[in-house]
């Protein structure tokens, strides 16, 4: 029941209506019986700083930030976490009294997902990150911080690839090409290639060629992580699995970045199973694809 004491969190973005974050966080608040509510807040491009000012005016206690506001919000908060400072990007704002602190939880969420969901410690492993945008930069930095042996960044613009690779740290990050896909332990698709492309669940129908690299270069023993989660089974995930290669979508990263934000806002341990079930149920409800909740994740 919403009352005068209910605390408010939300997500700003343009667009934001498709966001799974309200479903995930409201399920978590409900499970822990916390008097909080989480709402989507459509904010048009160029008004991220206004949204931070509104956070102060309305007394909003927690904010997620998605495209296209991540850089602008990094300029507008009072303080940045070391990760947000290094990335120049904020996806979560929390309060320390009257001080608004910007953080970036995507990279840590990715690494938590590898460790907790896949049982894979990045330390000493070789990674190929395809793409060099915001998600790729967060992932490259988090992998470097987690002790990865190498993080090769392959992207179509060399200057952005260079910047992303540098975040993994000297001697760890470097620019490469997707031809190196056979030489790594884990391949991460951090491009939107394949987003919204639903693979037919009919083995006689060939997988559409909407993949960011040639999947025939993959081999069993490798892990593919597609940061896309809509559709739940992306063309890349399907193509990898066809070759006997383990492949997961971006739901794990989504849940763990949300869990870190939840902890920052409420100080409570996030109910991971509840959050995960809520996200997967919402994806299933959206019609992707009716094969059972486990299939949606794995
Ligand atoms: P972004 O900042 O726009 O970066 C996208 C990157 O992909 C850029 O390097 C871009 O290259 C490249 N790219 C775009 N289209 C391409 C194409 N057709 N071929 C090759 N490269 C292409 O986006 P982002 O925020 O990093 O997001 C990337 C993906 O990660 C999206 O699918 C997003 O949904 C997903 N994501 C998932 C989570 C999660 O929690 N699971 C979190 C964040 C993001 P150019 O710079 O040359 O355009």
mmCIF file of C-alpha atoms and ligand atoms in Angstrom:
data_model
loop_
_atom_site.group_PDB
_atom_site.id
_atom_site.type_symbol
_atom_site.label_atom_id
_atom_site.label_comp_id
_atom_site.label_asym_id
_atom_site.label_seq_id
_atom_site.Cartn_x
_atom_site.Cartn_y
_atom_site.Cartn_z
ATOM 1 C CA UNK A 1 0.000 0.000 0.000
ATOM 2 C CA UNK A 2 1.469 3.346 -1.039
ATOM 3 C CA UNK A 3 1.346 5.910 1.785
ATOM 4 C CA UNK A 4 2.984 9.201 2.766
ATOM 5 C CA UNK A 5 5.954 7.213 4.057
ATOM 6 C CA UNK A 6 6.556 5.225 0.864
ATOM 7 C CA UNK A 7 10.032 5.775 -0.550
ATOM 8 C CA UNK A 8 10.404 6.222 -4.289
ATOM 9 C CA UNK A 9 12.938 4.862 -6.768
ATOM 10 C CA UNK A 10 12.785 4.907 -10.545
ATOM 11 C CA UNK A 11 14.509 4.686 -13.879
ATOM 12 C CA UNK A 12 15.031 7.568 -16.307
ATOM 13 C CA UNK A 13 15.558 6.973 -20.014
ATOM 14 C CA UNK A 14 14.285 7.641 -23.501
ATOM 15 C CA UNK A 15 12.699 5.225 -24.211
ATOM 16 C CA UNK A 16 11.992 3.650 -20.817
ATOM 17 C CA UNK A 17 8.609 1.938 -21.129
ATOM 18 C CA UNK A 18 10.248 -1.355 -22.182
ATOM 19 C CA UNK A 19 12.427 -1.467 -19.042
ATOM 20 C CA UNK A 20 12.271 -4.608 -16.897
ATOM 21 C CA UNK A 21 13.658 -2.718 -13.885
ATOM 22 C CA UNK A 22 10.237 -1.750 -12.413
ATOM 23 C CA UNK A 23 9.168 -5.401 -12.442
ATOM 24 C CA UNK A 24 12.450 -6.571 -10.882
ATOM 25 C CA UNK A 25 12.652 -3.944 -8.120
ATOM 26 C CA UNK A 26 8.957 -3.904 -7.187
ATOM 27 C CA UNK A 27 9.079 -7.709 -6.839
ATOM 28 C CA UNK A 28 12.103 -7.348 -4.546
ATOM 29 C CA UNK A 29 10.487 -4.597 -2.440
ATOM 30 C CA UNK A 30 7.365 -6.743 -2.120
ATOM 31 C CA UNK A 31 9.285 -9.883 -1.139
ATOM 32 C CA UNK A 32 11.105 -8.043 1.672
ATOM 33 C CA UNK A 33 7.975 -6.042 2.621
ATOM 34 C CA UNK A 34 9.860 -2.779 2.138
ATOM 35 C CA UNK A 35 7.758 0.384 1.868
ATOM 36 C CA UNK A 36 9.283 1.356 -1.483
ATOM 37 C CA UNK A 37 7.934 1.735 -4.994
ATOM 38 C CA UNK A 38 9.813 1.857 -8.326
ATOM 39 C CA UNK A 39 8.475 3.729 -11.356
ATOM 40 C CA UNK A 40 9.560 4.290 -14.985
ATOM 41 C CA UNK A 41 10.223 8.002 -15.617
ATOM 42 C CA UNK A 42 10.433 8.964 -19.302
ATOM 43 C CA UNK A 43 12.977 11.789 -19.596
ATOM 44 C CA UNK A 44 13.874 13.132 -23.026
ATOM 45 C CA UNK A 45 17.443 13.454 -24.275
ATOM 46 C CA UNK A 46 19.322 16.455 -22.846
ATOM 47 C CA UNK A 47 17.292 16.572 -19.611
ATOM 48 C CA UNK A 48 19.305 14.163 -17.462
ATOM 49 C CA UNK A 49 20.620 16.975 -15.239
ATOM 50 C CA UNK A 50 17.039 18.242 -14.765
ATOM 51 C CA UNK A 51 16.093 14.728 -13.646
ATOM 52 C CA UNK A 52 18.858 14.754 -11.018
ATOM 53 C CA UNK A 53 17.578 18.152 -9.803
ATOM 54 C CA UNK A 54 14.060 16.671 -9.678
ATOM 55 C CA UNK A 55 15.408 13.785 -7.614
ATOM 56 C CA UNK A 56 16.388 16.366 -4.985
ATOM 57 C CA UNK A 57 13.073 18.267 -5.305
ATOM 58 C CA UNK A 58 10.877 15.184 -5.013
ATOM 59 C CA UNK A 59 13.045 13.413 -2.442
ATOM 60 C CA UNK A 60 13.519 10.386 -4.688
ATOM 61 C CA UNK A 61 15.817 7.924 -2.931
ATOM 62 C CA UNK A 62 17.094 5.776 -5.775
ATOM 63 C CA UNK A 63 17.544 6.272 -9.488
ATOM 64 C CA UNK A 64 18.572 4.064 -12.379
ATOM 65 C CA UNK A 65 19.808 5.804 -15.481
ATOM 66 C CA UNK A 66 19.626 4.392 -18.970
ATOM 67 C CA UNK A 67 20.194 5.688 -22.501
ATOM 68 C CA UNK A 68 20.767 8.496 -23.347
ATOM 69 C CA UNK A 69 21.454 10.064 -19.930
ATOM 70 C CA UNK A 70 24.385 8.115 -18.474
ATOM 71 C CA UNK A 71 27.109 10.690 -19.268
ATOM 72 C CA UNK A 72 25.003 13.740 -18.434
ATOM 73 C CA UNK A 73 24.004 12.340 -15.039
ATOM 74 C CA UNK A 74 27.685 11.662 -14.294
ATOM 75 C CA UNK A 75 28.181 15.444 -14.575
ATOM 76 C CA UNK A 76 25.134 16.303 -12.460
ATOM 77 C CA UNK A 77 25.537 14.225 -9.276
ATOM 78 C CA UNK A 78 27.520 15.429 -6.228
ATOM 79 C CA UNK A 79 29.977 12.558 -6.148
ATOM 80 C CA UNK A 80 31.052 9.609 -8.327
ATOM 81 C CA UNK A 81 32.176 6.126 -7.336
ATOM 82 C CA UNK A 82 35.665 5.275 -8.663
ATOM 83 C CA UNK A 83 34.083 3.038 -11.352
ATOM 84 C CA UNK A 84 31.637 5.707 -12.516
ATOM 85 C CA UNK A 85 34.487 8.222 -12.554
ATOM 86 C CA UNK A 86 36.683 5.949 -14.706
ATOM 87 C CA UNK A 87 33.806 5.266 -17.119
ATOM 88 C CA UNK A 88 32.371 8.801 -17.130
ATOM 89 C CA UNK A 89 28.994 7.112 -16.906
ATOM 90 C CA UNK A 90 26.321 6.549 -14.234
ATOM 91 C CA UNK A 91 23.568 3.948 -14.205
ATOM 92 C CA UNK A 92 22.627 4.181 -10.513
ATOM 93 C CA UNK A 93 22.254 7.122 -8.126
ATOM 94 C CA UNK A 94 21.932 6.672 -4.371
ATOM 95 C CA UNK A 95 21.865 9.048 -1.433
ATOM 96 C CA UNK A 96 24.334 9.527 1.361
ATOM 97 C CA UNK A 97 22.244 11.995 3.373
ATOM 98 C CA UNK A 98 21.826 14.957 1.030
ATOM 99 C CA UNK A 99 24.715 13.890 -1.198
ATOM 100 C CA UNK A 100 23.758 12.197 -4.473
ATOM 101 C CA UNK A 101 26.315 9.554 -5.428
ATOM 102 C CA UNK A 102 26.562 8.216 -8.996
ATOM 103 C CA UNK A 103 27.706 4.658 -9.565
ATOM 104 C CA UNK A 104 27.984 2.253 -12.480
ATOM 105 C CA UNK A 105 26.851 -1.258 -11.571
ATOM 106 C CA UNK A 106 26.769 -2.893 -15.048
ATOM 107 C CA UNK A 107 30.346 -4.211 -15.024
ATOM 108 C CA UNK A 108 30.158 -5.552 -11.483
ATOM 109 C CA UNK A 109 26.772 -7.053 -12.345
ATOM 110 C CA UNK A 110 28.335 -8.826 -15.323
ATOM 111 C CA UNK A 111 31.151 -10.275 -13.216
ATOM 112 C CA UNK A 112 28.722 -11.323 -10.441
ATOM 113 C CA UNK A 113 26.648 -13.112 -13.065
ATOM 114 C CA UNK A 114 29.710 -14.983 -14.366
ATOM 115 C CA UNK A 115 30.699 -16.007 -10.845
ATOM 116 C CA UNK A 116 27.300 -16.788 -9.319
ATOM 117 C CA UNK A 117 25.257 -17.988 -12.313
ATOM 118 C CA UNK A 118 27.941 -19.604 -14.478
ATOM 119 C CA UNK A 119 30.438 -20.619 -11.756
ATOM 120 C CA UNK A 120 33.196 -18.915 -13.745
ATOM 121 C CA UNK A 121 35.859 -16.790 -12.048
ATOM 122 C CA UNK A 122 37.237 -14.295 -14.597
ATOM 123 C CA UNK A 123 40.685 -14.378 -12.966
ATOM 124 C CA UNK A 124 43.224 -15.775 -15.416
ATOM 125 C CA UNK A 125 40.687 -16.192 -18.251
ATOM 126 C CA UNK A 126 40.888 -14.811 -21.797
ATOM 127 C CA UNK A 127 37.967 -12.678 -23.011
ATOM 128 C CA UNK A 128 36.860 -11.244 -26.349
ATOM 129 C CA UNK A 129 34.448 -8.313 -26.044
ATOM 130 C CA UNK A 130 32.654 -7.438 -29.295
ATOM 131 C CA UNK A 131 31.571 -3.788 -29.362
ATOM 132 C CA UNK A 132 33.029 -0.771 -27.577
ATOM 133 C CA UNK A 133 30.018 1.209 -26.321
ATOM 134 C CA UNK A 134 28.884 1.835 -22.763
ATOM 135 C CA UNK A 135 28.256 -1.819 -21.878
ATOM 136 C CA UNK A 136 31.537 -2.981 -23.444
ATOM 137 C CA UNK A 137 33.501 -0.354 -21.505
ATOM 138 C CA UNK A 138 31.858 -1.336 -18.209
ATOM 139 C CA UNK A 139 32.513 -5.035 -18.887
ATOM 140 C CA UNK A 140 36.139 -4.452 -19.965
ATOM 141 C CA UNK A 141 36.907 -2.466 -16.812
ATOM 142 C CA UNK A 142 35.214 -4.986 -14.514
ATOM 143 C CA UNK A 143 37.068 -7.885 -16.168
ATOM 144 C CA UNK A 144 40.391 -6.090 -15.751
ATOM 145 C CA UNK A 145 39.565 -5.378 -12.098
ATOM 146 C CA UNK A 146 38.608 -9.061 -11.622
ATOM 147 C CA UNK A 147 42.019 -10.276 -12.822
ATOM 148 C CA UNK A 148 41.241 -11.435 -16.364
ATOM 149 C CA UNK A 149 44.370 -12.602 -18.211
ATOM 150 C CA UNK A 150 43.400 -10.758 -21.390
ATOM 151 C CA UNK A 151 40.509 -8.655 -22.667
ATOM 152 C CA UNK A 152 40.508 -8.228 -26.456
ATOM 153 C CA UNK A 153 38.082 -5.592 -27.715
ATOM 154 C CA UNK A 154 36.830 -5.892 -31.313
ATOM 155 C CA UNK A 155 34.769 -2.993 -32.653
ATOM 156 C CA UNK A 156 34.215 -1.271 -35.969
ATOM 157 C CA UNK A 157 35.676 2.068 -34.789
ATOM 158 C CA UNK A 158 39.319 1.682 -33.700
ATOM 159 C CA UNK A 159 39.353 4.763 -31.455
ATOM 160 C CA UNK A 160 36.416 3.561 -29.347
ATOM 161 C CA UNK A 161 37.910 0.050 -29.197
ATOM 162 C CA UNK A 162 41.174 1.574 -27.920
ATOM 163 C CA UNK A 163 39.352 3.449 -25.151
ATOM 164 C CA UNK A 164 37.422 0.355 -24.044
ATOM 165 C CA UNK A 165 40.521 -1.869 -24.095
ATOM 166 C CA UNK A 166 42.489 0.649 -22.008
ATOM 167 C CA UNK A 167 39.896 0.339 -19.231
ATOM 168 C CA UNK A 168 40.867 -3.320 -18.747
ATOM 169 C CA UNK A 169 44.325 -2.151 -17.745
ATOM 170 C CA UNK A 170 47.751 -2.169 -19.275
ATOM 171 C CA UNK A 171 48.997 -5.602 -20.284
ATOM 172 C CA UNK A 172 45.424 -6.976 -20.108
ATOM 173 C CA UNK A 173 43.330 -4.955 -22.564
ATOM 174 C CA UNK A 174 44.108 -4.616 -26.247
ATOM 175 C CA UNK A 175 42.323 -4.013 -29.523
ATOM 176 C CA UNK A 176 41.777 -7.045 -31.741
ATOM 177 C CA UNK A 177 39.327 -8.500 -34.238
ATOM 178 C CA UNK A 178 36.493 -11.011 -34.151
ATOM 179 C CA UNK A 179 38.802 -13.442 -35.964
ATOM 180 C CA UNK A 180 40.344 -14.083 -32.539
ATOM 181 C CA UNK A 181 37.116 -15.646 -31.283
ATOM 182 C CA UNK A 182 38.656 -19.154 -31.282
ATOM 183 C CA UNK A 183 41.522 -18.068 -29.012
ATOM 184 C CA UNK A 184 39.536 -17.040 -25.925
ATOM 185 C CA UNK A 185 37.645 -18.690 -23.073
ATOM 186 C CA UNK A 186 34.666 -16.321 -23.052
ATOM 187 C CA UNK A 187 33.114 -14.240 -25.844
ATOM 188 C CA UNK A 188 30.871 -11.303 -24.913
ATOM 189 C CA UNK A 189 28.529 -9.699 -27.429
ATOM 190 C CA UNK A 190 28.228 -6.057 -26.331
ATOM 191 C CA UNK A 191 26.650 -4.858 -29.585
ATOM 192 C CA UNK A 192 22.911 -4.649 -30.252
ATOM 193 C CA UNK A 193 23.319 -7.053 -33.206
ATOM 194 C CA UNK A 194 20.527 -9.613 -32.872
ATOM 195 C CA UNK A 195 18.328 -7.498 -30.593
ATOM 196 C CA UNK A 196 14.663 -8.056 -31.318
ATOM 197 C CA UNK A 197 15.370 -10.889 -33.772
ATOM 198 C CA UNK A 198 13.379 -13.916 -32.678
ATOM 199 C CA UNK A 199 14.873 -17.272 -33.670
ATOM 200 C CA UNK A 200 12.257 -19.802 -34.832
ATOM 201 C CA UNK A 201 11.992 -22.789 -32.496
ATOM 202 C CA UNK A 202 12.025 -25.254 -35.332
ATOM 203 C CA UNK A 203 15.215 -27.223 -35.899
ATOM 204 C CA UNK A 204 14.598 -27.365 -39.662
ATOM 205 C CA UNK A 205 14.605 -23.570 -39.900
ATOM 206 C CA UNK A 206 18.123 -22.157 -40.292
ATOM 207 C CA UNK A 207 19.251 -19.567 -37.734
ATOM 208 C CA UNK A 208 19.098 -16.066 -39.232
ATOM 209 C CA UNK A 209 22.538 -14.607 -39.893
ATOM 210 C CA UNK A 210 22.031 -11.762 -37.406
ATOM 211 C CA UNK A 211 25.149 -12.464 -35.371
ATOM 212 C CA UNK A 212 28.110 -10.191 -34.627
ATOM 213 C CA UNK A 213 30.788 -12.707 -35.743
ATOM 214 C CA UNK A 214 31.079 -16.058 -37.482
ATOM 215 C CA UNK A 215 29.782 -18.626 -34.951
ATOM 216 C CA UNK A 216 31.424 -21.529 -36.830
ATOM 217 C CA UNK A 217 34.677 -20.406 -35.186
ATOM 218 C CA UNK A 218 33.299 -21.274 -31.730
ATOM 219 C CA UNK A 219 34.074 -24.620 -30.090
ATOM 220 C CA UNK A 220 32.700 -26.549 -27.100
ATOM 221 C CA UNK A 221 34.447 -25.497 -23.885
ATOM 222 C CA UNK A 222 33.985 -21.823 -24.615
ATOM 223 C CA UNK A 223 31.259 -19.673 -23.061
ATOM 224 C CA UNK A 224 29.284 -17.096 -25.060
ATOM 225 C CA UNK A 225 27.534 -14.285 -23.175
ATOM 226 C CA UNK A 226 25.160 -12.173 -25.243
ATOM 227 C CA UNK A 227 24.331 -9.032 -23.253
ATOM 228 C CA UNK A 228 21.009 -8.840 -25.125
ATOM 229 C CA UNK A 229 18.065 -10.456 -23.292
ATOM 230 C CA UNK A 230 15.212 -9.594 -25.660
ATOM 231 C CA UNK A 231 14.652 -12.023 -27.261
ATOM 232 C CA UNK A 232 15.716 -14.402 -24.508
ATOM 233 C CA UNK A 233 17.249 -16.775 -27.057
ATOM 234 C CA UNK A 234 19.176 -14.446 -29.358
ATOM 235 C CA UNK A 235 20.456 -15.537 -32.774
ATOM 236 C CA UNK A 236 23.993 -15.704 -31.314
ATOM 237 C CA UNK A 237 22.898 -17.796 -28.321
ATOM 238 C CA UNK A 238 21.025 -20.151 -30.663
ATOM 239 C CA UNK A 239 23.967 -20.395 -33.097
ATOM 240 C CA UNK A 240 26.418 -21.150 -30.273
ATOM 241 C CA UNK A 241 24.183 -23.818 -28.772
ATOM 242 C CA UNK A 242 23.733 -25.423 -32.196
ATOM 243 C CA UNK A 243 27.505 -26.016 -32.076
ATOM 244 C CA UNK A 244 27.467 -27.422 -28.530
ATOM 245 C CA UNK A 245 28.872 -24.213 -27.045
ATOM 246 C CA UNK A 246 27.511 -22.950 -23.714
ATOM 247 C CA UNK A 247 25.692 -19.655 -24.220
ATOM 248 C CA UNK A 248 23.662 -17.354 -21.987
ATOM 249 C CA UNK A 249 21.813 -14.095 -22.512
ATOM 250 C CA UNK A 250 22.045 -10.805 -20.602
ATOM 251 C CA UNK A 251 19.390 -11.536 -17.968
ATOM 252 C CA UNK A 252 22.061 -12.503 -15.424
ATOM 253 C CA UNK A 253 23.882 -9.185 -15.833
ATOM 254 C CA UNK A 254 20.567 -7.319 -15.669
ATOM 255 C CA UNK A 255 19.583 -9.014 -12.398
ATOM 256 C CA UNK A 256 22.956 -8.572 -10.715
ATOM 257 C CA UNK A 257 23.347 -4.896 -11.667
ATOM 258 C CA UNK A 258 19.843 -4.385 -10.250
ATOM 259 C CA UNK A 259 20.783 -6.299 -7.098
ATOM 260 C CA UNK A 260 23.789 -4.043 -6.499
ATOM 261 C CA UNK A 261 21.600 -0.944 -6.923
ATOM 262 C CA UNK A 262 18.980 -2.429 -4.565
ATOM 263 C CA UNK A 263 21.641 -2.957 -1.894
ATOM 264 C CA UNK A 264 22.914 0.618 -2.298
ATOM 265 C CA UNK A 265 19.405 2.085 -1.929
ATOM 266 C CA UNK A 266 17.891 -0.054 0.813
ATOM 267 C CA UNK A 267 20.891 -1.486 2.668
ATOM 268 C CA UNK A 268 19.133 -4.871 2.446
ATOM 269 C CA UNK A 269 20.354 -8.098 0.839
ATOM 270 C CA UNK A 270 18.586 -8.362 -2.538
ATOM 271 C CA UNK A 271 16.299 -11.398 -3.006
ATOM 272 C CA UNK A 272 18.035 -12.641 -6.171
ATOM 273 C CA UNK A 273 15.681 -15.543 -6.865
ATOM 274 C CA UNK A 274 12.621 -13.301 -6.633
ATOM 275 C CA UNK A 275 14.190 -10.682 -8.901
ATOM 276 C CA UNK A 276 15.237 -13.267 -11.441
ATOM 277 C CA UNK A 277 11.838 -14.995 -11.486
ATOM 278 C CA UNK A 278 10.080 -11.633 -11.938
ATOM 279 C CA UNK A 279 12.277 -10.698 -14.914
ATOM 280 C CA UNK A 280 11.915 -14.085 -16.566
ATOM 281 C CA UNK A 281 8.144 -14.092 -16.043
ATOM 282 C CA UNK A 282 7.918 -10.632 -17.622
ATOM 283 C CA UNK A 283 9.940 -11.822 -20.626
ATOM 284 C CA UNK A 284 7.752 -14.895 -20.944
ATOM 285 C CA UNK A 285 4.637 -12.716 -20.653
ATOM 286 C CA UNK A 286 6.011 -10.582 -23.504
ATOM 287 C CA UNK A 287 5.909 -13.740 -25.612
ATOM 288 C CA UNK A 288 9.603 -14.708 -25.764
ATOM 289 C CA UNK A 289 9.330 -17.756 -26.387
ATOM 290 C CA UNK A 290 6.986 -20.211 -24.623
ATOM 291 C CA UNK A 291 9.631 -22.788 -23.742
ATOM 292 C CA UNK A 292 9.746 -22.530 -19.937
ATOM 293 C CA UNK A 293 11.538 -20.176 -17.580
ATOM 294 C CA UNK A 294 14.802 -22.115 -17.476
ATOM 295 C CA UNK A 295 15.094 -21.993 -21.246
ATOM 296 C CA UNK A 296 14.632 -18.259 -21.135
ATOM 297 C CA UNK A 297 17.752 -17.878 -19.033
ATOM 298 C CA UNK A 298 20.011 -20.621 -20.352
HETATM 299 P P1 LIG B 1 26.132 1.493 -27.233
HETATM 300 O O1 LIG B 1 26.802 2.365 -26.237
HETATM 301 O O2 LIG B 1 25.291 2.117 -28.300
HETATM 302 O O3 LIG B 1 27.299 0.625 -27.956
HETATM 303 C C1 LIG B 1 27.000 -0.293 -28.980
HETATM 304 C C2 LIG B 1 28.278 -0.850 -29.563
HETATM 305 O O4 LIG B 1 27.907 -1.793 -30.570
HETATM 306 C C3 LIG B 1 29.156 0.196 -30.264
HETATM 307 O O5 LIG B 1 30.504 -0.208 -30.193
HETATM 308 C C4 LIG B 1 28.646 0.104 -31.703
HETATM 309 O O6 LIG B 1 29.593 0.525 -32.661
HETATM 310 C C5 LIG B 1 28.450 -1.389 -31.836
HETATM 311 N N1 LIG B 1 27.513 -1.712 -32.905
HETATM 312 C C6 LIG B 1 26.256 -1.236 -33.073
HETATM 313 N N2 LIG B 1 25.700 -1.784 -34.171
HETATM 314 C C7 LIG B 1 26.632 -2.597 -34.711
HETATM 315 C C8 LIG B 1 26.668 -3.419 -35.859
HETATM 316 N N3 LIG B 1 25.607 -3.528 -36.681
HETATM 317 N N4 LIG B 1 27.795 -4.114 -36.108
HETATM 318 C C9 LIG B 1 28.873 -4.030 -35.281
HETATM 319 N N5 LIG B 1 28.901 -3.255 -34.181
HETATM 320 C C10 LIG B 1 27.795 -2.552 -33.901
HETATM 321 O O7 LIG B 1 25.191 0.424 -26.528
HETATM 322 P P2 LIG B 1 25.412 -0.267 -25.093
HETATM 323 O O8 LIG B 1 24.699 0.507 -24.064
HETATM 324 O O9 LIG B 1 26.863 -0.534 -24.918
HETATM 325 O O10 LIG B 1 24.598 -1.624 -25.274
HETATM 326 C C11 LIG B 1 25.090 -2.659 -26.095
HETATM 327 C C12 LIG B 1 24.223 -3.892 -25.925
HETATM 328 O O11 LIG B 1 24.322 -4.370 -24.586
HETATM 329 C C13 LIG B 1 22.746 -3.638 -26.186
HETATM 330 O O12 LIG B 1 22.213 -4.752 -26.826
HETATM 331 C C14 LIG B 1 22.166 -3.514 -24.799
HETATM 332 O O13 LIG B 1 20.807 -3.889 -24.725
HETATM 333 C C15 LIG B 1 23.027 -4.504 -24.039
HETATM 334 N N6 LIG B 1 23.089 -4.203 -22.599
HETATM 335 C C16 LIG B 1 22.664 -5.167 -21.743
HETATM 336 C C17 LIG B 1 22.735 -4.945 -20.394
HETATM 337 C C18 LIG B 1 22.278 -6.025 -19.442
HETATM 338 O O14 LIG B 1 22.079 -5.747 -18.257
HETATM 339 N N7 LIG B 1 22.129 -7.257 -19.902
HETATM 340 C C19 LIG B 1 23.225 -3.734 -19.892
HETATM 341 C C20 LIG B 1 23.666 -2.769 -20.806
HETATM 342 C C21 LIG B 1 23.582 -3.012 -22.166
HETATM 343 P P3 LIG B 1 29.594 2.062 -33.168
HETATM 344 O O15 LIG B 1 30.111 2.870 -32.015
HETATM 345 O O16 LIG B 1 30.524 2.034 -34.327
HETATM 346 O O17 LIG B 1 28.184 2.388 -33.525
#
